[in-house]
């Protein structure tokens, strides 16, 4: 079966299929690079690769969280490079809330297939049965049940002892203080006052049975580093990051995309087509779009250099209350 | 070229990364300074600024202004206490450079966090409150930076607004500081006067300090040269992961710690002395002609030699030291103090081995920076220690190579990182090449256990309290990580000595066998507690003669007959008095008290726990709880 027939042969999906096929071929043919990676990104890349190898060598059952976003795309790319010619010696895990943009799911399944990687998808079925959803349950409960609890379920079910996450220290205040190797108790809790000192590159990978470690290999990358790396390495990402005419509605001063028929519309309300893109990707009811004409990566970077709001400002779950990210992390969120 | 492409080039043009650490006391205005740098380099976005303004107002920041420190204090607990409690990493960039700032707390109990930030820093910004001048904290921070090998210091004399931007005051502080920092070997010490709160001389030169002809803080940070010392050092390639996707490919993945390498270079495995040649330097982007310090690559060698994680590949002409004993600066980072002789896990690069701190040579008094005698190190204590590892490790002196001369110690039970170490010198005279397999001798086992083997021979009347005290001693020792075993009448008489009765000849044979069993356990490296009445001096001396000097510790549990008889826990005295048991020590058979026992416990009175503590204290003083001194310094090939 060809990729295009799998997707329904729209020009966009044919293009995606071709770009992911070309991407996968790079790791088979290893054509070499036209021009060297800029030195600063090369240093960040080497640091991340070091961390990934350290985990592969020190843990029995690692897993890489794959959330389909741009940071995950960078992590996946780094994992492919770190172990080459071996494939990444761990599976990938997507915690699916069932509210991701449909384009994300298409992208996820296709890239994993092209790369021949082992992707595990976990959905909190119990949460689904309880009818948890971002509209009726609110962003807080939805995130708690469908992301945090779901992640814990998946880690426990498979017995993973180390999990890579794509968090960056520049994203949020409590992230800035998290270690690269972040120790979690048996109940996956994070104790910010009891973190292990992390000196040089000597990461302490020791833990008792049942405990686990979350590892953040791109801790020291900034949003700009991520975009520059995506550009220089020509890494494919979900097209939602680039501007296109999309059906949208406005809620509380922010623009949301109507991704499917689950978005409740007010009587007489009709989605409007707007030229929008996304700076981060999460659950579509919780992720606001920005109006932008930036349709390719250079335009996105140019816009970012003059941006006046932070990347996570479009994430509703961060704004529930002060210190909310720290609370979620203590409960086991990434 | 489009403007977008220009933008990308600006974004990714190599400005060189500068990693620096900020150190200062709680009120030196450190968070304010970093907040100011982030703000003035436009790293604070509107949504962050809005919440910052709200929170500043709520907390009553001065004059409705912005409290920049709120931006940095990331954890709720800190916001409540109004202090920074942990290391935070901040990122900002200017047109010239990308910066990673480790923001570390200033108060005393968090020295370990500062060391953490300093371990990866190219430069340290040490803040001083212009009103207060050089404090004990300043001295401590300077010294930690020296110890961690941070090459450059910026002395940021802050709060100049509060001393009227006085040049005289600034120069006074600089003179004080220079006097203190002289001799610590920094590559440069650059004083800069500023006011973080007012933004004077932070980003741009200040009109209020016309006398200052030097640069602003940011101006200096943008310009300062940070030569990568790793490039100039000898080649070290620590093998992190063996890359073996199929039978036709066997590579060694790792990050080049220092120096450079290229295909064709001869290499030697530091610990085994095996040699080969680099065939290819493999990456997913194609094979490289050359790799240098910091590059993550996979090496393929010409020969099939035995290499695994933890091995260091180096040039045959410039090898690291391979040894089991070395002298090291140690910074203790855990609430539980250092226990000399206790086995820890030592992680040095990709090498993980068991190790003990065999001796604390001295502790550094942070106020005077002078050595003071010490037997241990407490949280945030620094000192010079002797380290002994179970297997040889390959290392360099920290001052020669920050990558291969640093280690951490991990507690084997709690898995906490308890110390950071920086190798000062090898304690072995020559560098040797070691075989992979070492002779497993008694001293080697002792290193494994982290203590010396011994027999604690409890002798005394029946009912004297021997077993009670022995079992308390054993419990305390095992809590300290010692490997113990107890021999007593029950486990000996019912098994090995089942065939023996209570005739004089059988009693002698009984003790002889017990002595031999104790000797085997000592050879295995254990601390044996033996509780036997053993009434005759000759028997006890016979057991002593089976062991090496210092291994037999005779403990006389000296309880008067009247007390023991009154206790009579098993009713034996009653039966002996009634003539039901013959040859009963103290009643119908003599007890010969030790003439010169190592320990005499007046066990007729007092708490058995206190007697047990006395025994443990003796073991500590006698050095039983430290590693074996006569562990062989080298092993044959």
PDB file of C-alpha atoms in Angstrom, chain B residues 204-458:
ATOM      1  CA  UNK B 204      25.582  49.905  28.722  1.00  0.00           C
ATOM      2  CA  UNK B 205      28.112  52.224  30.377  1.00  0.00           C
ATOM      3  CA  UNK B 206      26.643  54.391  33.128  1.00  0.00           C
ATOM      4  CA  UNK B 207      26.554  58.180  33.023  1.00  0.00           C
ATOM      5  CA  UNK B 208      26.525  58.137  36.814  1.00  0.00           C
ATOM      6  CA  UNK B 209      29.955  56.576  36.999  1.00  0.00           C
ATOM      7  CA  UNK B 210      32.003  58.675  34.612  1.00  0.00           C
ATOM      8  CA  UNK B 211      35.135  57.578  36.417  1.00  0.00           C
ATOM      9  CA  UNK B 212      34.624  54.021  35.176  1.00  0.00           C
ATOM     10  CA  UNK B 213      36.440  53.542  31.908  1.00  0.00           C
ATOM     11  CA  UNK B 214      35.961  49.816  31.687  1.00  0.00           C
ATOM     12  CA  UNK B 215      33.114  47.936  30.065  1.00  0.00           C
ATOM     13  CA  UNK B 216      29.570  47.314  31.207  1.00  0.00           C
ATOM     14  CA  UNK B 217      28.855  43.823  32.507  1.00  0.00           C
ATOM     15  CA  UNK B 218      27.105  42.653  29.359  1.00  0.00           C
ATOM     16  CA  UNK B 219      29.715  44.363  27.198  1.00  0.00           C
ATOM     17  CA  UNK B 220      32.396  42.339  28.938  1.00  0.00           C
ATOM     18  CA  UNK B 221      30.471  39.065  28.834  1.00  0.00           C
ATOM     19  CA  UNK B 222      29.929  39.479  25.100  1.00  0.00           C
ATOM     20  CA  UNK B 223      33.599  40.038  24.429  1.00  0.00           C
ATOM     21  CA  UNK B 224      35.439  37.779  26.837  1.00  0.00           C
ATOM     22  CA  UNK B 225      37.423  35.020  25.175  1.00  0.00           C
ATOM     23  CA  UNK B 226      36.685  31.539  26.439  1.00  0.00           C
ATOM     24  CA  UNK B 227      39.272  29.305  24.943  1.00  0.00           C
ATOM     25  CA  UNK B 228      38.191  25.687  25.144  1.00  0.00           C
ATOM     26  CA  UNK B 229      40.821  24.124  27.371  1.00  0.00           C
ATOM     27  CA  UNK B 230      39.603  20.697  26.306  1.00  0.00           C
ATOM     28  CA  UNK B 231      41.000  21.139  22.810  1.00  0.00           C
ATOM     29  CA  UNK B 232      44.514  21.684  24.067  1.00  0.00           C
ATOM     30  CA  UNK B 233      44.513  18.641  26.357  1.00  0.00           C
ATOM     31  CA  UNK B 234      45.604  15.131  25.471  1.00  0.00           C
ATOM     32  CA  UNK B 235      43.113  12.981  23.575  1.00  0.00           C
ATOM     33  CA  UNK B 236      40.655  11.120  25.798  1.00  0.00           C
ATOM     34  CA  UNK B 237      37.778   9.129  24.366  1.00  0.00           C
ATOM     35  CA  UNK B 238      35.595   7.558  27.080  1.00  0.00           C
ATOM     36  CA  UNK B 239      33.571   4.702  25.655  1.00  0.00           C
ATOM     37  CA  UNK B 240      29.957   5.232  26.588  1.00  0.00           C
ATOM     38  CA  UNK B 241      28.091   2.622  24.623  1.00  0.00           C
ATOM     39  CA  UNK B 242      29.149  -0.265  22.430  1.00  0.00           C
ATOM     40  CA  UNK B 243      27.378   0.101  19.093  1.00  0.00           C
ATOM     41  CA  UNK B 244      26.717  -3.294  17.587  1.00  0.00           C
ATOM     42  CA  UNK B 245      23.721  -3.338  15.255  1.00  0.00           C
ATOM     43  CA  UNK B 246      24.818  -6.525  13.485  1.00  0.00           C
ATOM     44  CA  UNK B 247      27.812  -8.819  13.202  1.00  0.00           C
ATOM     45  CA  UNK B 248      29.535  -6.660  10.583  1.00  0.00           C
ATOM     46  CA  UNK B 249      29.696  -3.506  12.644  1.00  0.00           C
ATOM     47  CA  UNK B 250      31.305  -2.983  16.005  1.00  0.00           C
ATOM     48  CA  UNK B 251      31.728   0.623  17.028  1.00  0.00           C
ATOM     49  CA  UNK B 252      32.405   2.491  20.228  1.00  0.00           C
ATOM     50  CA  UNK B 253      30.134   5.445  20.832  1.00  0.00           C
ATOM     51  CA  UNK B 254      31.187   8.306  23.025  1.00  0.00           C
ATOM     52  CA  UNK B 255      31.884  11.997  23.274  1.00  0.00           C
ATOM     53  CA  UNK B 256      35.492  13.010  22.824  1.00  0.00           C
ATOM     54  CA  UNK B 257      36.389  14.439  26.231  1.00  0.00           C
ATOM     55  CA  UNK B 258      39.516  16.274  25.142  1.00  0.00           C
ATOM     56  CA  UNK B 259      41.959  16.623  22.295  1.00  0.00           C
ATOM     57  CA  UNK B 260      41.314  15.522  18.735  1.00  0.00           C
ATOM     58  CA  UNK B 261      41.450  12.311  16.727  1.00  0.00           C
ATOM     59  CA  UNK B 262      41.427  11.190  13.118  1.00  0.00           C
ATOM     60  CA  UNK B 263      41.292   7.947  11.151  1.00  0.00           C
ATOM     61  CA  UNK B 264      44.695   6.257  11.202  1.00  0.00           C
ATOM     62  CA  UNK B 265      45.582   7.473  14.696  1.00  0.00           C
ATOM     63  CA  UNK B 266      46.977   4.768  16.975  1.00  0.00           C
ATOM     64  CA  UNK B 267      45.014   4.320  20.184  1.00  0.00           C
ATOM     65  CA  UNK B 268      45.494   2.428  23.400  1.00  0.00           C
ATOM     66  CA  UNK B 269      42.910   1.286  25.931  1.00  0.00           C
ATOM     67  CA  UNK B 270      44.073   2.979  29.118  1.00  0.00           C
ATOM     68  CA  UNK B 271      43.282   0.194  31.570  1.00  0.00           C
ATOM     69  CA  UNK B 272      44.229  -2.873  29.568  1.00  0.00           C
ATOM     70  CA  UNK B 273      47.072  -1.447  27.508  1.00  0.00           C
ATOM     71  CA  UNK B 274      45.651  -3.065  24.352  1.00  0.00           C
ATOM     72  CA  UNK B 275      46.442  -1.106  21.210  1.00  0.00           C
ATOM     73  CA  UNK B 276      44.757  -0.566  17.889  1.00  0.00           C
ATOM     74  CA  UNK B 277      44.228   2.084  15.253  1.00  0.00           C
ATOM     75  CA  UNK B 278      41.207   4.189  14.345  1.00  0.00           C
ATOM     76  CA  UNK B 279      39.686   2.919  11.116  1.00  0.00           C
ATOM     77  CA  UNK B 280      36.697   5.264  10.893  1.00  0.00           C
ATOM     78  CA  UNK B 281      34.977   8.076  12.765  1.00  0.00           C
ATOM     79  CA  UNK B 282      31.317   7.350  12.152  1.00  0.00           C
ATOM     80  CA  UNK B 283      28.310   9.667  12.471  1.00  0.00           C
ATOM     81  CA  UNK B 284      24.834   9.629  10.980  1.00  0.00           C
ATOM     82  CA  UNK B 285      25.973  12.520   8.770  1.00  0.00           C
ATOM     83  CA  UNK B 286      28.772  10.510   7.227  1.00  0.00           C
ATOM     84  CA  UNK B 287      32.261   9.523   8.321  1.00  0.00           C
ATOM     85  CA  UNK B 288      34.490  12.336   9.568  1.00  0.00           C
ATOM     86  CA  UNK B 289      38.084  13.170   8.742  1.00  0.00           C
ATOM     87  CA  UNK B 290      38.608  14.507  12.225  1.00  0.00           C
ATOM     88  CA  UNK B 291      36.772  14.845  15.525  1.00  0.00           C
ATOM     89  CA  UNK B 292      37.608  17.131  18.386  1.00  0.00           C
ATOM     90  CA  UNK B 293      36.695  17.622  22.028  1.00  0.00           C
ATOM     91  CA  UNK B 294      32.933  17.750  22.498  1.00  0.00           C
ATOM     92  CA  UNK B 295      32.043  15.775  19.379  1.00  0.00           C
ATOM     93  CA  UNK B 296      29.713  12.810  19.834  1.00  0.00           C
ATOM     94  CA  UNK B 297      30.950  10.130  17.452  1.00  0.00           C
ATOM     95  CA  UNK B 298      31.306   6.374  17.022  1.00  0.00           C
ATOM     96  CA  UNK B 299      34.779   4.939  16.490  1.00  0.00           C
ATOM     97  CA  UNK B 300      35.530   1.816  14.512  1.00  0.00           C
ATOM     98  CA  UNK B 301      38.943   0.285  15.178  1.00  0.00           C
ATOM     99  CA  UNK B 302      41.235  -1.866  13.042  1.00  0.00           C
ATOM    100  CA  UNK B 303      41.461  -4.724  15.528  1.00  0.00           C
ATOM    101  CA  UNK B 304      39.008  -6.757  17.529  1.00  0.00           C
ATOM    102  CA  UNK B 305      40.124  -5.866  21.028  1.00  0.00           C
ATOM    103  CA  UNK B 306      38.192  -6.116  24.223  1.00  0.00           C
ATOM    104  CA  UNK B 307      36.624  -2.742  24.949  1.00  0.00           C
ATOM    105  CA  UNK B 308      33.553  -1.958  26.982  1.00  0.00           C
ATOM    106  CA  UNK B 309      31.729   0.953  28.570  1.00  0.00           C
ATOM    107  CA  UNK B 310      34.036   2.782  30.936  1.00  0.00           C
ATOM    108  CA  UNK B 311      37.210   2.218  28.944  1.00  0.00           C
ATOM    109  CA  UNK B 312      39.142   5.292  27.895  1.00  0.00           C
ATOM    110  CA  UNK B 313      40.899   5.335  24.527  1.00  0.00           C
ATOM    111  CA  UNK B 314      43.938   7.582  24.348  1.00  0.00           C
ATOM    112  CA  UNK B 315      47.097   8.134  22.365  1.00  0.00           C
ATOM    113  CA  UNK B 316      49.878   5.672  23.285  1.00  0.00           C
ATOM    114  CA  UNK B 317      52.221   8.584  23.937  1.00  0.00           C
ATOM    115  CA  UNK B 318      49.967  10.462  26.350  1.00  0.00           C
ATOM    116  CA  UNK B 319      48.051   8.148  28.641  1.00  0.00           C
ATOM    117  CA  UNK B 320      46.026   8.904  31.738  1.00  0.00           C
ATOM    118  CA  UNK B 321      47.021   7.511  35.103  1.00  0.00           C
ATOM    119  CA  UNK B 322      45.626   4.094  35.936  1.00  0.00           C
ATOM    120  CA  UNK B 323      45.447   3.520  39.674  1.00  0.00           C
ATOM    121  CA  UNK B 324      43.367   2.417  42.598  1.00  0.00           C
ATOM    122  CA  UNK B 325      44.412   5.072  45.041  1.00  0.00           C
ATOM    123  CA  UNK B 326      44.426   8.805  44.593  1.00  0.00           C
ATOM    124  CA  UNK B 327      44.241  12.053  46.456  1.00  0.00           C
ATOM    125  CA  UNK B 328      41.259  14.220  45.745  1.00  0.00           C
ATOM    126  CA  UNK B 329      39.464  17.352  46.795  1.00  0.00           C
ATOM    127  CA  UNK B 330      36.019  16.311  47.949  1.00  0.00           C
ATOM    128  CA  UNK B 331      32.962  18.462  48.394  1.00  0.00           C
ATOM    129  CA  UNK B 332      30.426  16.719  50.602  1.00  0.00           C
ATOM    130  CA  UNK B 333      26.848  17.329  49.477  1.00  0.00           C
ATOM    131  CA  UNK B 334      24.635  15.214  51.697  1.00  0.00           C
ATOM    132  CA  UNK B 335      23.119  15.532  55.162  1.00  0.00           C
ATOM    133  CA  UNK B 336      24.649  12.202  56.199  1.00  0.00           C
ATOM    134  CA  UNK B 337      28.291  12.910  56.825  1.00  0.00           C
ATOM    135  CA  UNK B 338      31.144  11.160  55.075  1.00  0.00           C
ATOM    136  CA  UNK B 339      31.974   7.810  56.615  1.00  0.00           C
ATOM    137  CA  UNK B 340      35.574   6.850  56.001  1.00  0.00           C
ATOM    138  CA  UNK B 341      35.722   3.198  55.129  1.00  0.00           C
ATOM    139  CA  UNK B 342      32.132   2.977  53.991  1.00  0.00           C
ATOM    140  CA  UNK B 343      31.846   1.749  50.415  1.00  0.00           C
ATOM    141  CA  UNK B 344      30.370   4.223  47.940  1.00  0.00           C
ATOM    142  CA  UNK B 345      29.852   3.991  44.228  1.00  0.00           C
ATOM    143  CA  UNK B 346      32.306   6.206  42.370  1.00  0.00           C
ATOM    144  CA  UNK B 347      31.307   7.464  38.940  1.00  0.00           C
ATOM    145  CA  UNK B 348      34.065   8.972  36.867  1.00  0.00           C
ATOM    146  CA  UNK B 349      33.187   9.504  33.229  1.00  0.00           C
ATOM    147  CA  UNK B 350      31.607   6.251  32.147  1.00  0.00           C
ATOM    148  CA  UNK B 351      33.526   4.292  34.779  1.00  0.00           C
ATOM    149  CA  UNK B 352      31.565   3.119  37.803  1.00  0.00           C
ATOM    150  CA  UNK B 353      33.461   1.362  40.583  1.00  0.00           C
ATOM    151  CA  UNK B 354      33.162   0.745  44.274  1.00  0.00           C
ATOM    152  CA  UNK B 355      35.310   3.019  46.345  1.00  0.00           C
ATOM    153  CA  UNK B 356      35.996   4.081  49.873  1.00  0.00           C
ATOM    154  CA  UNK B 357      37.287   7.321  51.273  1.00  0.00           C
ATOM    155  CA  UNK B 358      40.197   5.698  53.018  1.00  0.00           C
ATOM    156  CA  UNK B 359      41.246   8.811  54.902  1.00  0.00           C
ATOM    157  CA  UNK B 360      40.360  12.449  55.285  1.00  0.00           C
ATOM    158  CA  UNK B 361      43.689  14.273  55.247  1.00  0.00           C
ATOM    159  CA  UNK B 362      42.197  17.587  56.190  1.00  0.00           C
ATOM    160  CA  UNK B 363      39.135  19.756  55.937  1.00  0.00           C
ATOM    161  CA  UNK B 364      39.341  23.277  54.575  1.00  0.00           C
ATOM    162  CA  UNK B 365      38.297  26.010  56.915  1.00  0.00           C
ATOM    163  CA  UNK B 366      36.252  28.213  54.674  1.00  0.00           C
ATOM    164  CA  UNK B 367      36.932  31.350  56.614  1.00  0.00           C
ATOM    165  CA  UNK B 368      40.680  31.073  56.538  1.00  0.00           C
ATOM    166  CA  UNK B 369      40.971  28.745  53.531  1.00  0.00           C
ATOM    167  CA  UNK B 370      43.499  26.857  55.604  1.00  0.00           C
ATOM    168  CA  UNK B 371      43.561  23.129  56.317  1.00  0.00           C
ATOM    169  CA  UNK B 372      42.186  21.917  59.633  1.00  0.00           C
ATOM    170  CA  UNK B 373      42.377  18.396  61.020  1.00  0.00           C
ATOM    171  CA  UNK B 374      39.265  16.332  60.431  1.00  0.00           C
ATOM    172  CA  UNK B 375      38.063  12.745  60.404  1.00  0.00           C
ATOM    173  CA  UNK B 376      34.979  13.321  58.335  1.00  0.00           C
ATOM    174  CA  UNK B 377      33.239  15.916  56.160  1.00  0.00           C
ATOM    175  CA  UNK B 378      29.783  17.241  56.805  1.00  0.00           C
ATOM    176  CA  UNK B 379      27.252  18.711  54.388  1.00  0.00           C
ATOM    177  CA  UNK B 380      28.951  21.473  52.389  1.00  0.00           C
ATOM    178  CA  UNK B 381      32.318  20.543  53.879  1.00  0.00           C
ATOM    179  CA  UNK B 382      35.352  20.534  51.622  1.00  0.00           C
ATOM    180  CA  UNK B 383      38.541  18.627  52.180  1.00  0.00           C
ATOM    181  CA  UNK B 384      41.399  16.630  50.807  1.00  0.00           C
ATOM    182  CA  UNK B 385      40.755  12.882  50.914  1.00  0.00           C
ATOM    183  CA  UNK B 386      42.424   9.649  49.972  1.00  0.00           C
ATOM    184  CA  UNK B 387      40.233   7.504  47.754  1.00  0.00           C
ATOM    185  CA  UNK B 388      40.702   3.794  47.168  1.00  0.00           C
ATOM    186  CA  UNK B 389      38.770   1.999  44.460  1.00  0.00           C
ATOM    187  CA  UNK B 390      38.092  -1.701  44.109  1.00  0.00           C
ATOM    188  CA  UNK B 391      39.238  -1.811  40.500  1.00  0.00           C
ATOM    189  CA  UNK B 392      41.784   0.452  38.863  1.00  0.00           C
ATOM    190  CA  UNK B 393      40.368   3.551  37.214  1.00  0.00           C
ATOM    191  CA  UNK B 394      41.861   5.725  34.485  1.00  0.00           C
ATOM    192  CA  UNK B 395      41.999   9.429  35.264  1.00  0.00           C
ATOM    193  CA  UNK B 396      43.860  12.695  34.914  1.00  0.00           C
ATOM    194  CA  UNK B 397      44.455  15.403  37.465  1.00  0.00           C
ATOM    195  CA  UNK B 398      41.443  17.709  37.529  1.00  0.00           C
ATOM    196  CA  UNK B 399      43.616  20.730  36.899  1.00  0.00           C
ATOM    197  CA  UNK B 400      44.866  19.059  33.720  1.00  0.00           C
ATOM    198  CA  UNK B 401      41.506  17.801  32.514  1.00  0.00           C
ATOM    199  CA  UNK B 402      38.118  18.725  33.931  1.00  0.00           C
ATOM    200  CA  UNK B 403      36.461  15.914  31.967  1.00  0.00           C
ATOM    201  CA  UNK B 404      38.562  12.992  33.160  1.00  0.00           C
ATOM    202  CA  UNK B 405      39.597  14.247  36.587  1.00  0.00           C
ATOM    203  CA  UNK B 406      36.159  14.674  38.138  1.00  0.00           C
ATOM    204  CA  UNK B 407      33.944  12.151  39.866  1.00  0.00           C
ATOM    205  CA  UNK B 408      30.866  11.847  42.021  1.00  0.00           C
ATOM    206  CA  UNK B 409      30.222   9.512  44.922  1.00  0.00           C
ATOM    207  CA  UNK B 410      26.841   7.813  45.171  1.00  0.00           C
ATOM    208  CA  UNK B 411      25.462   6.152  48.272  1.00  0.00           C
ATOM    209  CA  UNK B 412      24.958   2.480  47.543  1.00  0.00           C
ATOM    210  CA  UNK B 413      21.739   2.238  49.509  1.00  0.00           C
ATOM    211  CA  UNK B 414      19.926   5.555  49.105  1.00  0.00           C
ATOM    212  CA  UNK B 415      21.357   6.122  45.598  1.00  0.00           C
ATOM    213  CA  UNK B 416      21.815   9.789  46.446  1.00  0.00           C
ATOM    214  CA  UNK B 417      24.736  11.737  45.034  1.00  0.00           C
ATOM    215  CA  UNK B 418      26.683  12.459  48.206  1.00  0.00           C
ATOM    216  CA  UNK B 419      29.916  14.071  47.023  1.00  0.00           C
ATOM    217  CA  UNK B 420      31.794  15.617  44.158  1.00  0.00           C
ATOM    218  CA  UNK B 421      35.502  14.994  43.777  1.00  0.00           C
ATOM    219  CA  UNK B 422      38.375  16.495  41.867  1.00  0.00           C
ATOM    220  CA  UNK B 423      41.513  14.408  41.525  1.00  0.00           C
ATOM    221  CA  UNK B 424      44.614  16.131  42.828  1.00  0.00           C
ATOM    222  CA  UNK B 425      47.205  13.387  42.483  1.00  0.00           C
ATOM    223  CA  UNK B 426      47.682   9.673  42.121  1.00  0.00           C
ATOM    224  CA  UNK B 427      48.829   7.951  45.295  1.00  0.00           C
ATOM    225  CA  UNK B 428      50.715   5.351  43.362  1.00  0.00           C
ATOM    226  CA  UNK B 429      54.192   6.120  42.254  1.00  0.00           C
ATOM    227  CA  UNK B 430      54.088   4.776  38.764  1.00  0.00           C
ATOM    228  CA  UNK B 431      51.471   4.251  36.166  1.00  0.00           C
ATOM    229  CA  UNK B 432      50.945   0.594  35.536  1.00  0.00           C
ATOM    230  CA  UNK B 433      49.066  -1.425  33.079  1.00  0.00           C
ATOM    231  CA  UNK B 434      46.609  -3.676  34.784  1.00  0.00           C
ATOM    232  CA  UNK B 435      45.161  -6.972  33.864  1.00  0.00           C
ATOM    233  CA  UNK B 436      41.398  -7.039  33.722  1.00  0.00           C
ATOM    234  CA  UNK B 437      41.187  -9.736  36.333  1.00  0.00           C
ATOM    235  CA  UNK B 438      42.854  -8.986  39.619  1.00  0.00           C
ATOM    236  CA  UNK B 439      43.888 -11.417  42.313  1.00  0.00           C
ATOM    237  CA  UNK B 440      41.114 -11.531  44.827  1.00  0.00           C
ATOM    238  CA  UNK B 441      42.989 -11.387  48.076  1.00  0.00           C
ATOM    239  CA  UNK B 442      41.969 -10.721  51.646  1.00  0.00           C
ATOM    240  CA  UNK B 443      42.856  -7.006  51.375  1.00  0.00           C
ATOM    241  CA  UNK B 444      40.982  -6.750  48.091  1.00  0.00           C
ATOM    242  CA  UNK B 445      37.903  -8.238  49.700  1.00  0.00           C
ATOM    243  CA  UNK B 446      38.332  -5.830  52.540  1.00  0.00           C
ATOM    244  CA  UNK B 447      38.218  -2.919  50.110  1.00  0.00           C
ATOM    245  CA  UNK B 448      35.058  -4.395  48.666  1.00  0.00           C
ATOM    246  CA  UNK B 449      33.521  -4.534  52.118  1.00  0.00           C
ATOM    247  CA  UNK B 450      34.797  -1.105  53.035  1.00  0.00           C
ATOM    248  CA  UNK B 451      36.188  -2.247  56.391  1.00  0.00           C
ATOM    249  CA  UNK B 452      38.847  -4.537  57.760  1.00  0.00           C
ATOM    250  CA  UNK B 453      37.988  -8.072  58.765  1.00  0.00           C
ATOM    251  CA  UNK B 454      38.054  -8.925  62.464  1.00  0.00           C
ATOM    252  CA  UNK B 455      36.896 -11.372  65.084  1.00  0.00           C
ATOM    253  CA  UNK B 456      35.112  -9.834  68.051  1.00  0.00           C
ATOM    254  CA  UNK B 457      35.548 -12.529  70.645  1.00  0.00           C
ATOM    255  CA  UNK B 458      33.110 -12.054  73.508  1.00  0.00           C
TER     256      UNK B 458
END
